[in-house]
Amino acid sequence: MKDSRSVLRKQGPTNIDVLSILSYYLPLPGIISILHRISGVIVFLLLPLLLWLLQASLASPESFSSLQACIQHPFTKLLLWALLSGLFFHLTAGVRHLLMDAGIGETISSAQVAAKITLVISILLIVGAGVWLW
């Protein structure tokens, strides 16, 4: 006769290894969707830097000149580039989501194409921002 506890153990939930999640296949539209959320967090976290830069540029002529010197620092340029990168990706992926909400690109094949277009446009904008900053 079987023990009822062993039967319950076999039917219970199994623990998933965290590293095994990396072996699951996630299609490109899913990756773009996750990156859209991550870019939103990046923009949200770096927005105070942008507001501080705006406030410093408008405070006085002396603070504007010191801000120009601060912006020439590579770390500041890197933060600005990260902010612009997150903003550009979030913008292009947001347009993709808005089009999907309007009923455009809901099939699997058109979602793949829209994800590729989003990725290409985002990369072009991000590289352009890097060239502009440096």
mmCIF file of N, CA and C in Angstrom:
data_model
loop_
_atom_site.group_PDB
_atom_site.id
_atom_site.type_symbol
_atom_site.label_atom_id
_atom_site.label_comp_id
_atom_site.label_asym_id
_atom_site.label_seq_id
_atom_site.Cartn_x
_atom_site.Cartn_y
_atom_site.Cartn_z
ATOM 1 N N MET A 1 0.838 -1.181 0.000
ATOM 2 C CA MET A 1 0.000 0.000 0.000
ATOM 3 C C MET A 1 0.881 1.241 0.000
ATOM 4 N N LYS A 2 0.484 2.206 -0.826
ATOM 5 C CA LYS A 2 1.276 3.417 -0.948
ATOM 6 C C LYS A 2 0.968 4.379 0.180
ATOM 7 N N ASP A 3 2.003 5.093 0.533
ATOM 8 C CA ASP A 3 1.848 6.128 1.536
ATOM 9 C C ASP A 3 1.203 7.356 0.884
ATOM 10 N N SER A 4 0.195 7.921 1.495
ATOM 11 C CA SER A 4 -0.520 9.056 0.888
ATOM 12 C C SER A 4 0.371 10.290 0.793
ATOM 13 N N ARG A 5 1.360 10.407 1.663
ATOM 14 C CA ARG A 5 2.254 11.563 1.587
ATOM 15 C C ARG A 5 3.134 11.518 0.338
ATOM 16 N N SER A 6 3.567 10.351 -0.062
ATOM 17 C CA SER A 6 4.404 10.263 -1.254
ATOM 18 C C SER A 6 3.606 10.593 -2.512
ATOM 19 N N VAL A 7 2.329 10.246 -2.529
ATOM 20 C CA VAL A 7 1.483 10.590 -3.672
ATOM 21 C C VAL A 7 1.292 12.100 -3.736
ATOM 22 N N LEU A 8 1.094 12.730 -2.602
ATOM 23 C CA LEU A 8 0.910 14.172 -2.582
ATOM 24 C C LEU A 8 2.185 14.890 -2.999
ATOM 25 N N ARG A 9 3.319 14.378 -2.621
ATOM 26 C CA ARG A 9 4.575 15.014 -3.000
ATOM 27 C C ARG A 9 4.776 14.976 -4.504
ATOM 28 N N LYS A 10 4.371 13.915 -5.131
ATOM 29 C CA LYS A 10 4.549 13.823 -6.567
ATOM 30 C C LYS A 10 3.630 14.782 -7.309
ATOM 31 N N GLN A 11 2.486 15.111 -6.732
ATOM 32 C CA GLN A 11 1.538 15.988 -7.399
ATOM 33 C C GLN A 11 1.736 17.454 -7.021
ATOM 34 N N GLY A 12 2.548 17.725 -6.050
ATOM 35 C CA GLY A 12 2.739 19.108 -5.592
ATOM 36 C C GLY A 12 3.573 19.915 -6.557
ATOM 37 N N PRO A 13 3.700 21.185 -6.269
ATOM 38 C CA PRO A 13 4.474 22.051 -7.155
ATOM 39 C C PRO A 13 5.962 21.707 -7.112
ATOM 40 N N THR A 14 6.616 21.956 -8.201
ATOM 41 C CA THR A 14 8.054 21.728 -8.256
ATOM 42 C C THR A 14 8.764 23.067 -8.222
ATOM 43 N N ASN A 15 9.918 23.067 -7.638
ATOM 44 C CA ASN A 15 10.717 24.288 -7.603
ATOM 45 C C ASN A 15 11.483 24.410 -8.910
ATOM 46 N N ILE A 16 11.486 25.605 -9.459
ATOM 47 C CA ILE A 16 12.195 25.861 -10.703
ATOM 48 C C ILE A 16 13.531 26.495 -10.358
ATOM 49 N N ASP A 17 14.578 25.961 -10.918
ATOM 50 C CA ASP A 17 15.895 26.523 -10.727
ATOM 51 C C ASP A 17 15.952 27.873 -11.430
ATOM 52 N N VAL A 18 16.441 28.884 -10.728
ATOM 53 C CA VAL A 18 16.460 30.234 -11.274
ATOM 54 C C VAL A 18 17.312 30.288 -12.541
ATOM 55 N N LEU A 19 18.426 29.597 -12.569
ATOM 56 C CA LEU A 19 19.282 29.623 -13.749
ATOM 57 C C LEU A 19 18.664 28.878 -14.923
ATOM 58 N N SER A 20 17.749 27.955 -14.649
ATOM 59 C CA SER A 20 17.121 27.241 -15.760
ATOM 60 C C SER A 20 16.144 28.126 -16.522
ATOM 61 N N ILE A 21 15.729 29.246 -15.928
ATOM 62 C CA ILE A 21 14.837 30.178 -16.618
ATOM 63 C C ILE A 21 15.541 30.750 -17.841
ATOM 64 N N LEU A 22 16.854 30.900 -17.771
ATOM 65 C CA LEU A 22 17.603 31.446 -18.896
ATOM 66 C C LEU A 22 17.571 30.528 -20.114
ATOM 67 N N SER A 23 17.249 29.256 -19.896
ATOM 68 C CA SER A 23 17.228 28.327 -21.020
ATOM 69 C C SER A 23 15.896 28.348 -21.774
ATOM 70 N N TYR A 24 14.891 29.036 -21.232
ATOM 71 C CA TYR A 24 13.614 29.133 -21.931
ATOM 72 C C TYR A 24 13.741 30.089 -23.112
ATOM 73 N N TYR A 25 13.010 29.807 -24.178
ATOM 74 C CA TYR A 25 13.028 30.655 -25.362
ATOM 75 C C TYR A 25 11.987 31.750 -25.198
ATOM 76 N N LEU A 26 12.419 32.986 -25.351
ATOM 77 C CA LEU A 26 11.517 34.124 -25.321
ATOM 78 C C LEU A 26 11.602 34.810 -26.674
ATOM 79 N N PRO A 27 10.498 34.941 -27.389
ATOM 80 C CA PRO A 27 10.553 35.561 -28.722
ATOM 81 C C PRO A 27 10.917 37.046 -28.630
ATOM 82 N N LEU A 28 11.356 37.590 -29.752
ATOM 83 C CA LEU A 28 11.804 38.988 -29.807
ATOM 84 C C LEU A 28 10.744 39.975 -29.326
ATOM 85 N N PRO A 29 9.463 39.835 -29.676
ATOM 86 C CA PRO A 29 8.477 40.778 -29.125
ATOM 87 C C PRO A 29 8.418 40.745 -27.591
ATOM 88 N N GLY A 30 8.619 39.589 -26.998
ATOM 89 C CA GLY A 30 8.643 39.500 -25.541
ATOM 90 C C GLY A 30 9.853 40.193 -24.946
ATOM 91 N N ILE A 31 10.999 40.036 -25.611
ATOM 92 C CA ILE A 31 12.221 40.698 -25.145
ATOM 93 C C ILE A 31 12.068 42.212 -25.251
ATOM 94 N N ILE A 32 11.498 42.682 -26.363
ATOM 95 C CA ILE A 32 11.276 44.120 -26.546
ATOM 96 C C ILE A 32 10.330 44.646 -25.464
ATOM 97 N N SER A 33 9.309 43.874 -25.132
ATOM 98 C CA SER A 33 8.363 44.287 -24.099
ATOM 99 C C SER A 33 9.034 44.398 -22.731
ATOM 100 N N ILE A 34 9.886 43.450 -22.408
ATOM 101 C CA ILE A 34 10.595 43.507 -21.128
ATOM 102 C C ILE A 34 11.577 44.676 -21.111
ATOM 103 N N LEU A 35 12.287 44.885 -22.216
ATOM 104 C CA LEU A 35 13.215 46.012 -22.298
ATOM 105 C C LEU A 35 12.482 47.348 -22.235
ATOM 106 N N HIS A 36 11.241 47.383 -22.719
ATOM 107 C CA HIS A 36 10.430 48.604 -22.615
ATOM 108 C C HIS A 36 10.199 48.955 -21.151
ATOM 109 N N ARG A 37 9.923 47.960 -20.341
ATOM 110 C CA ARG A 37 9.726 48.206 -18.904
ATOM 111 C C ARG A 37 11.023 48.635 -18.241
ATOM 112 N N ILE A 38 12.131 47.978 -18.601
ATOM 113 C CA ILE A 38 13.429 48.325 -18.011
ATOM 114 C C ILE A 38 13.818 49.746 -18.405
ATOM 115 N N SER A 39 13.596 50.117 -19.657
ATOM 116 C CA SER A 39 13.935 51.475 -20.086
ATOM 117 C C SER A 39 13.075 52.510 -19.367
ATOM 118 N N GLY A 40 11.840 52.168 -19.060
ATOM 119 C CA GLY A 40 10.995 53.078 -18.284
ATOM 120 C C GLY A 40 11.552 53.309 -16.887
ATOM 121 N N VAL A 41 12.088 52.273 -16.277
ATOM 122 C CA VAL A 41 12.703 52.411 -14.956
ATOM 123 C C VAL A 41 13.963 53.277 -15.048
ATOM 124 N N ILE A 42 14.764 53.069 -16.101
ATOM 125 C CA ILE A 42 15.979 53.868 -16.278
ATOM 126 C C ILE A 42 15.631 55.343 -16.435
ATOM 127 N N VAL A 43 14.637 55.629 -17.258
ATOM 128 C CA VAL A 43 14.226 57.021 -17.455
ATOM 129 C C VAL A 43 13.711 57.605 -16.142
ATOM 130 N N PHE A 44 12.941 56.839 -15.402
ATOM 131 C CA PHE A 44 12.399 57.316 -14.134
ATOM 132 C C PHE A 44 13.514 57.614 -13.132
ATOM 133 N N LEU A 45 14.526 56.741 -13.077
ATOM 134 C CA LEU A 45 15.602 56.927 -12.105
ATOM 135 C C LEU A 45 16.539 58.066 -12.485
ATOM 136 N N LEU A 46 16.718 58.320 -13.775
ATOM 137 C CA LEU A 46 17.636 59.369 -14.206
ATOM 138 C C LEU A 46 16.941 60.705 -14.463
ATOM 139 N N LEU A 47 15.635 60.744 -14.342
ATOM 140 C CA LEU A 47 14.913 61.990 -14.550
ATOM 141 C C LEU A 47 15.316 63.088 -13.562
ATOM 142 N N PRO A 48 15.592 62.795 -12.287
ATOM 143 C CA PRO A 48 16.065 63.865 -11.393
ATOM 144 C C PRO A 48 17.365 64.517 -11.877
ATOM 145 N N LEU A 49 18.248 63.746 -12.504
ATOM 146 C CA LEU A 49 19.469 64.329 -13.064
ATOM 147 C C LEU A 49 19.121 65.327 -14.155
ATOM 148 N N LEU A 50 18.208 64.963 -15.017
ATOM 149 C CA LEU A 50 17.804 65.869 -16.093
ATOM 150 C C LEU A 50 17.156 67.129 -15.541
ATOM 151 N N LEU A 51 16.330 66.989 -14.534
ATOM 152 C CA LEU A 51 15.688 68.159 -13.932
ATOM 153 C C LEU A 51 16.705 69.045 -13.235
ATOM 154 N N TRP A 52 17.711 68.438 -12.598
ATOM 155 C CA TRP A 52 18.767 69.228 -11.960
ATOM 156 C C TRP A 52 19.567 69.994 -13.007
ATOM 157 N N LEU A 53 19.877 69.337 -14.131
ATOM 158 C CA LEU A 53 20.607 70.013 -15.202
ATOM 159 C C LEU A 53 19.796 71.184 -15.752
ATOM 160 N N LEU A 54 18.508 71.002 -15.924
ATOM 161 C CA LEU A 54 17.650 72.075 -16.406
ATOM 162 C C LEU A 54 17.610 73.228 -15.414
ATOM 163 N N GLN A 55 17.461 72.912 -14.129
ATOM 164 C CA GLN A 55 17.423 73.949 -13.099
ATOM 165 C C GLN A 55 18.749 74.702 -13.037
ATOM 166 N N ALA A 56 19.859 73.975 -13.139
ATOM 167 C CA ALA A 56 21.170 74.624 -13.085
ATOM 168 C C ALA A 56 21.421 75.485 -14.312
ATOM 169 N N SER A 57 20.894 75.090 -15.442
ATOM 170 C CA SER A 57 21.121 75.884 -16.652
ATOM 171 C C SER A 57 20.320 77.180 -16.637
ATOM 172 N N LEU A 58 19.245 77.220 -15.883
ATOM 173 C CA LEU A 58 18.378 78.403 -15.866
ATOM 174 C C LEU A 58 18.596 79.304 -14.659
ATOM 175 N N ALA A 59 19.400 78.871 -13.683
ATOM 176 C CA ALA A 59 19.538 79.628 -12.437
ATOM 177 C C ALA A 59 20.269 80.960 -12.649
ATOM 178 N N SER A 60 21.434 80.930 -13.253
ATOM 179 C CA SER A 60 22.216 82.145 -13.470
ATOM 180 C C SER A 60 23.252 81.887 -14.556
ATOM 181 N N PRO A 61 23.849 82.946 -15.079
ATOM 182 C CA PRO A 61 24.900 82.737 -16.084
ATOM 183 C C PRO A 61 26.111 81.978 -15.531
ATOM 184 N N GLU A 62 26.427 82.184 -14.246
ATOM 185 C CA GLU A 62 27.560 81.482 -13.635
ATOM 186 C C GLU A 62 27.270 79.985 -13.508
ATOM 187 N N SER A 63 26.058 79.651 -13.099
ATOM 188 C CA SER A 63 25.723 78.226 -12.970
ATOM 189 C C SER A 63 25.645 77.563 -14.343
ATOM 190 N N PHE A 64 25.266 78.327 -15.360
ATOM 191 C CA PHE A 64 25.241 77.777 -16.711
ATOM 192 C C PHE A 64 26.648 77.444 -17.195
ATOM 193 N N SER A 65 27.592 78.323 -16.906
ATOM 194 C CA SER A 65 28.971 78.054 -17.327
ATOM 195 C C SER A 65 29.578 76.902 -16.536
ATOM 196 N N SER A 66 29.257 76.784 -15.259
ATOM 197 C CA SER A 66 29.753 75.640 -14.486
ATOM 198 C C SER A 66 29.077 74.344 -14.944
ATOM 199 N N LEU A 67 27.840 74.449 -15.386
ATOM 200 C CA LEU A 67 27.143 73.273 -15.919
ATOM 201 C C LEU A 67 27.784 72.800 -17.219
ATOM 202 N N GLN A 68 28.195 73.733 -18.047
ATOM 203 C CA GLN A 68 28.880 73.357 -19.281
ATOM 204 C C GLN A 68 30.158 72.590 -18.979
ATOM 205 N N ALA A 69 30.880 73.015 -17.944
ATOM 206 C CA ALA A 69 32.096 72.292 -17.546
ATOM 207 C C ALA A 69 31.750 70.916 -16.988
ATOM 208 N N CYS A 70 30.651 70.827 -16.259
ATOM 209 C CA CYS A 70 30.227 69.537 -15.683
ATOM 210 C C CYS A 70 29.818 68.563 -16.778
ATOM 211 N N ILE A 71 29.168 69.054 -17.799
ATOM 212 C CA ILE A 71 28.695 68.190 -18.879
ATOM 213 C C ILE A 71 29.859 67.629 -19.691
ATOM 214 N N GLN A 72 30.992 68.287 -19.667
ATOM 215 C CA GLN A 72 32.151 67.789 -20.411
ATOM 216 C C GLN A 72 32.803 66.588 -19.742
ATOM 217 N N HIS A 73 32.457 66.308 -18.499
ATOM 218 C CA HIS A 73 33.020 65.153 -17.793
ATOM 219 C C HIS A 73 32.467 63.864 -18.404
ATOM 220 N N PRO A 74 33.313 62.845 -18.625
ATOM 221 C CA PRO A 74 32.843 61.600 -19.266
ATOM 222 C C PRO A 74 31.741 60.879 -18.492
ATOM 223 N N PHE A 75 31.791 60.919 -17.155
ATOM 224 C CA PHE A 75 30.745 60.236 -16.383
ATOM 225 C C PHE A 75 29.388 60.908 -16.585
ATOM 226 N N THR A 76 29.377 62.243 -16.643
ATOM 227 C CA THR A 76 28.123 62.959 -16.884
ATOM 228 C C THR A 76 27.598 62.656 -18.282
ATOM 229 N N LYS A 77 28.521 62.599 -19.256
ATOM 230 C CA LYS A 77 28.101 62.251 -20.611
ATOM 231 C C LYS A 77 27.523 60.843 -20.666
ATOM 232 N N LEU A 78 28.118 59.936 -19.901
ATOM 233 C CA LEU A 78 27.611 58.571 -19.860
ATOM 234 C C LEU A 78 26.212 58.522 -19.251
ATOM 235 N N LEU A 79 25.990 59.275 -18.183
ATOM 236 C CA LEU A 79 24.652 59.314 -17.577
ATOM 237 C C LEU A 79 23.632 59.934 -18.532
ATOM 238 N N LEU A 80 24.037 60.993 -19.207
ATOM 239 C CA LEU A 80 23.123 61.607 -20.182
ATOM 240 C C LEU A 80 22.823 60.656 -21.333
ATOM 241 N N TRP A 81 23.855 59.935 -21.774
ATOM 242 C CA TRP A 81 23.644 58.970 -22.848
ATOM 243 C C TRP A 81 22.710 57.841 -22.393
ATOM 244 N N ALA A 82 22.867 57.393 -21.145
ATOM 245 C CA ALA A 82 21.972 56.354 -20.613
ATOM 246 C C ALA A 82 20.534 56.873 -20.544
ATOM 247 N N LEU A 83 20.374 58.120 -20.126
ATOM 248 C CA LEU A 83 19.038 58.703 -20.064
ATOM 249 C C LEU A 83 18.426 58.813 -21.458
ATOM 250 N N LEU A 84 19.206 59.312 -22.415
ATOM 251 C CA LEU A 84 18.685 59.435 -23.775
ATOM 252 C C LEU A 84 18.426 58.069 -24.401
ATOM 253 N N SER A 85 19.279 57.094 -24.111
ATOM 254 C CA SER A 85 19.078 55.744 -24.637
ATOM 255 C C SER A 85 17.786 55.139 -24.110
ATOM 256 N N GLY A 86 17.589 55.248 -22.810
ATOM 257 C CA GLY A 86 16.354 54.743 -22.225
ATOM 258 C C GLY A 86 15.134 55.464 -22.752
ATOM 259 N N LEU A 87 15.267 56.775 -22.930
ATOM 260 C CA LEU A 87 14.149 57.567 -23.431
ATOM 261 C C LEU A 87 13.814 57.208 -24.874
ATOM 262 N N PHE A 88 14.826 57.071 -25.713
ATOM 263 C CA PHE A 88 14.578 56.734 -27.115
ATOM 264 C C PHE A 88 13.983 55.333 -27.264
ATOM 265 N N PHE A 89 14.529 54.375 -26.518
ATOM 266 C CA PHE A 89 13.978 53.025 -26.621
ATOM 267 C C PHE A 89 12.560 52.984 -26.080
ATOM 268 N N HIS A 90 12.342 53.652 -24.952
ATOM 269 C CA HIS A 90 11.006 53.659 -24.355
ATOM 270 C C HIS A 90 10.010 54.320 -25.305
ATOM 271 N N LEU A 91 10.441 55.366 -25.998
ATOM 272 C CA LEU A 91 9.571 56.045 -26.949
ATOM 273 C C LEU A 91 9.208 55.144 -28.128
ATOM 274 N N THR A 92 10.208 54.509 -28.731
ATOM 275 C CA THR A 92 9.922 53.673 -29.896
ATOM 276 C C THR A 92 9.117 52.426 -29.513
ATOM 277 N N ALA A 93 9.454 51.814 -28.387
ATOM 278 C CA ALA A 93 8.678 50.650 -27.954
ATOM 279 C C ALA A 93 7.273 51.063 -27.524
ATOM 280 N N GLY A 94 7.143 52.262 -26.981
ATOM 281 C CA GLY A 94 5.816 52.764 -26.614
ATOM 282 C C GLY A 94 4.935 52.989 -27.827
ATOM 283 N N VAL A 95 5.527 53.504 -28.906
ATOM 284 C CA VAL A 95 4.769 53.666 -30.152
ATOM 285 C C VAL A 95 4.334 52.301 -30.666
ATOM 286 N N ARG A 96 5.215 51.308 -30.568
ATOM 287 C CA ARG A 96 4.862 49.942 -30.983
ATOM 288 C C ARG A 96 3.677 49.420 -30.168
ATOM 289 N N HIS A 97 3.704 49.652 -28.863
ATOM 290 C CA HIS A 97 2.594 49.196 -28.014
ATOM 291 C C HIS A 97 1.304 49.952 -28.350
ATOM 292 N N LEU A 98 1.406 51.243 -28.644
ATOM 293 C CA LEU A 98 0.211 52.006 -29.016
ATOM 294 C C LEU A 98 -0.391 51.494 -30.318
ATOM 295 N N LEU A 99 0.478 51.161 -31.284
ATOM 296 C CA LEU A 99 -0.024 50.600 -32.534
ATOM 297 C C LEU A 99 -0.700 49.248 -32.299
ATOM 298 N N MET A 100 -0.139 48.447 -31.417
ATOM 299 C CA MET A 100 -0.764 47.160 -31.106
ATOM 300 C C MET A 100 -2.104 47.365 -30.402
ATOM 301 N N ASP A 101 -2.196 48.401 -29.559
ATOM 302 C CA ASP A 101 -3.481 48.699 -28.921
ATOM 303 C C ASP A 101 -4.524 49.137 -29.941
ATOM 304 N N ALA A 102 -4.057 49.731 -31.039
ATOM 305 C CA ALA A 102 -4.975 50.154 -32.103
ATOM 306 C C ALA A 102 -5.330 49.010 -33.046
ATOM 307 N N GLY A 103 -4.756 47.829 -32.813
ATOM 308 C CA GLY A 103 -5.072 46.674 -33.631
ATOM 309 C C GLY A 103 -4.099 46.430 -34.764
ATOM 310 N N ILE A 104 -3.008 47.182 -34.791
ATOM 311 C CA ILE A 104 -2.009 47.024 -35.848
ATOM 312 C C ILE A 104 -0.858 46.190 -35.296
ATOM 313 N N GLY A 105 -0.526 45.109 -35.971
ATOM 314 C CA GLY A 105 0.617 44.296 -35.568
ATOM 315 C C GLY A 105 0.312 43.297 -34.470
ATOM 316 N N GLU A 106 -0.879 42.764 -34.462
ATOM 317 C CA GLU A 106 -1.236 41.807 -33.419
ATOM 318 C C GLU A 106 -0.939 40.364 -33.787
ATOM 319 N N THR A 107 -0.721 40.079 -35.058
ATOM 320 C CA THR A 107 -0.409 38.703 -35.436
ATOM 321 C C THR A 107 1.045 38.412 -35.100
ATOM 322 N N ILE A 108 1.389 37.145 -35.080
ATOM 323 C CA ILE A 108 2.745 36.748 -34.702
ATOM 324 C C ILE A 108 3.770 37.286 -35.684
ATOM 325 N N SER A 109 3.487 37.168 -36.971
ATOM 326 C CA SER A 109 4.465 37.622 -37.965
ATOM 327 C C SER A 109 4.621 39.136 -37.949
ATOM 328 N N SER A 110 3.516 39.873 -37.820
ATOM 329 C CA SER A 110 3.634 41.335 -37.793
ATOM 330 C C SER A 110 4.239 41.818 -36.477
ATOM 331 N N ALA A 111 4.042 41.073 -35.395
ATOM 332 C CA ALA A 111 4.683 41.434 -34.126
ATOM 333 C C ALA A 111 6.191 41.262 -34.222
ATOM 334 N N GLN A 112 6.637 40.223 -34.928
ATOM 335 C CA GLN A 112 8.077 40.020 -35.144
ATOM 336 C C GLN A 112 8.661 41.176 -35.948
ATOM 337 N N VAL A 113 7.967 41.575 -37.006
ATOM 338 C CA VAL A 113 8.444 42.678 -37.847
ATOM 339 C C VAL A 113 8.465 43.984 -37.053
ATOM 340 N N ALA A 114 7.414 44.240 -36.288
ATOM 341 C CA ALA A 114 7.350 45.465 -35.492
ATOM 342 C C ALA A 114 8.452 45.495 -34.437
ATOM 343 N N ALA A 115 8.753 44.342 -33.844
ATOM 344 C CA ALA A 115 9.829 44.281 -32.852
ATOM 345 C C ALA A 115 11.180 44.568 -33.502
ATOM 346 N N LYS A 116 11.405 44.035 -34.701
ATOM 347 C CA LYS A 116 12.663 44.299 -35.410
ATOM 348 C C LYS A 116 12.776 45.771 -35.794
ATOM 349 N N ILE A 117 11.683 46.350 -36.264
ATOM 350 C CA ILE A 117 11.692 47.773 -36.624
ATOM 351 C C ILE A 117 11.965 48.625 -35.388
ATOM 352 N N THR A 118 11.332 48.280 -34.276
ATOM 353 C CA THR A 118 11.557 48.998 -33.027
ATOM 354 C C THR A 118 13.014 48.931 -32.618
ATOM 355 N N LEU A 119 13.599 47.757 -32.735
ATOM 356 C CA LEU A 119 14.998 47.575 -32.354
ATOM 357 C C LEU A 119 15.926 48.383 -33.259
ATOM 358 N N VAL A 120 15.690 48.369 -34.552
ATOM 359 C CA VAL A 120 16.557 49.092 -35.495
ATOM 360 C C VAL A 120 16.451 50.603 -35.272
ATOM 361 N N ILE A 121 15.233 51.113 -35.150
ATOM 362 C CA ILE A 121 15.057 52.553 -34.938
ATOM 363 C C ILE A 121 15.688 52.979 -33.619
ATOM 364 N N SER A 122 15.512 52.170 -32.585
ATOM 365 C CA SER A 122 16.094 52.493 -31.282
ATOM 366 C C SER A 122 17.617 52.519 -31.350
ATOM 367 N N ILE A 123 18.198 51.537 -31.999
ATOM 368 C CA ILE A 123 19.659 51.494 -32.105
ATOM 369 C C ILE A 123 20.171 52.707 -32.875
ATOM 370 N N LEU A 124 19.493 53.078 -33.957
ATOM 371 C CA LEU A 124 19.913 54.263 -34.712
ATOM 372 C C LEU A 124 19.835 55.530 -33.861
ATOM 373 N N LEU A 125 18.761 55.677 -33.101
ATOM 374 C CA LEU A 125 18.622 56.854 -32.237
ATOM 375 C C LEU A 125 19.656 56.852 -31.115
ATOM 376 N N ILE A 126 19.924 55.692 -30.528
ATOM 377 C CA ILE A 126 20.891 55.600 -29.434
ATOM 378 C C ILE A 126 22.305 55.890 -29.928
ATOM 379 N N VAL A 127 22.668 55.340 -31.080
ATOM 380 C CA VAL A 127 23.992 55.623 -31.639
ATOM 381 C C VAL A 127 24.087 57.105 -32.012
ATOM 382 N N GLY A 128 23.039 57.659 -32.583
ATOM 383 C CA GLY A 128 23.027 59.086 -32.891
ATOM 384 C C GLY A 128 23.195 59.959 -31.660
ATOM 385 N N ALA A 129 22.562 59.565 -30.559
ATOM 386 C CA ALA A 129 22.720 60.329 -29.311
ATOM 387 C C ALA A 129 24.148 60.239 -28.798
ATOM 388 N N GLY A 130 24.763 59.068 -28.936
ATOM 389 C CA GLY A 130 26.152 58.912 -28.503
ATOM 390 C C GLY A 130 27.096 59.752 -29.344
ATOM 391 N N VAL A 131 26.869 59.793 -30.648
ATOM 392 C CA VAL A 131 27.701 60.625 -31.523
ATOM 393 C C VAL A 131 27.501 62.100 -31.184
ATOM 394 N N TRP A 132 26.274 62.487 -30.920
ATOM 395 C CA TRP A 132 25.984 63.879 -30.594
ATOM 396 C C TRP A 132 26.630 64.298 -29.271
ATOM 397 N N LEU A 133 26.611 63.405 -28.273
ATOM 398 C CA LEU A 133 27.191 63.751 -26.971
ATOM 399 C C LEU A 133 28.711 63.774 -27.000
ATOM 400 N N TRP A 134 29.308 62.856 -27.740
ATOM 401 C CA TRP A 134 30.767 62.801 -27.777
ATOM 402 C C TRP A 134 31.260 63.421 -29.047
#
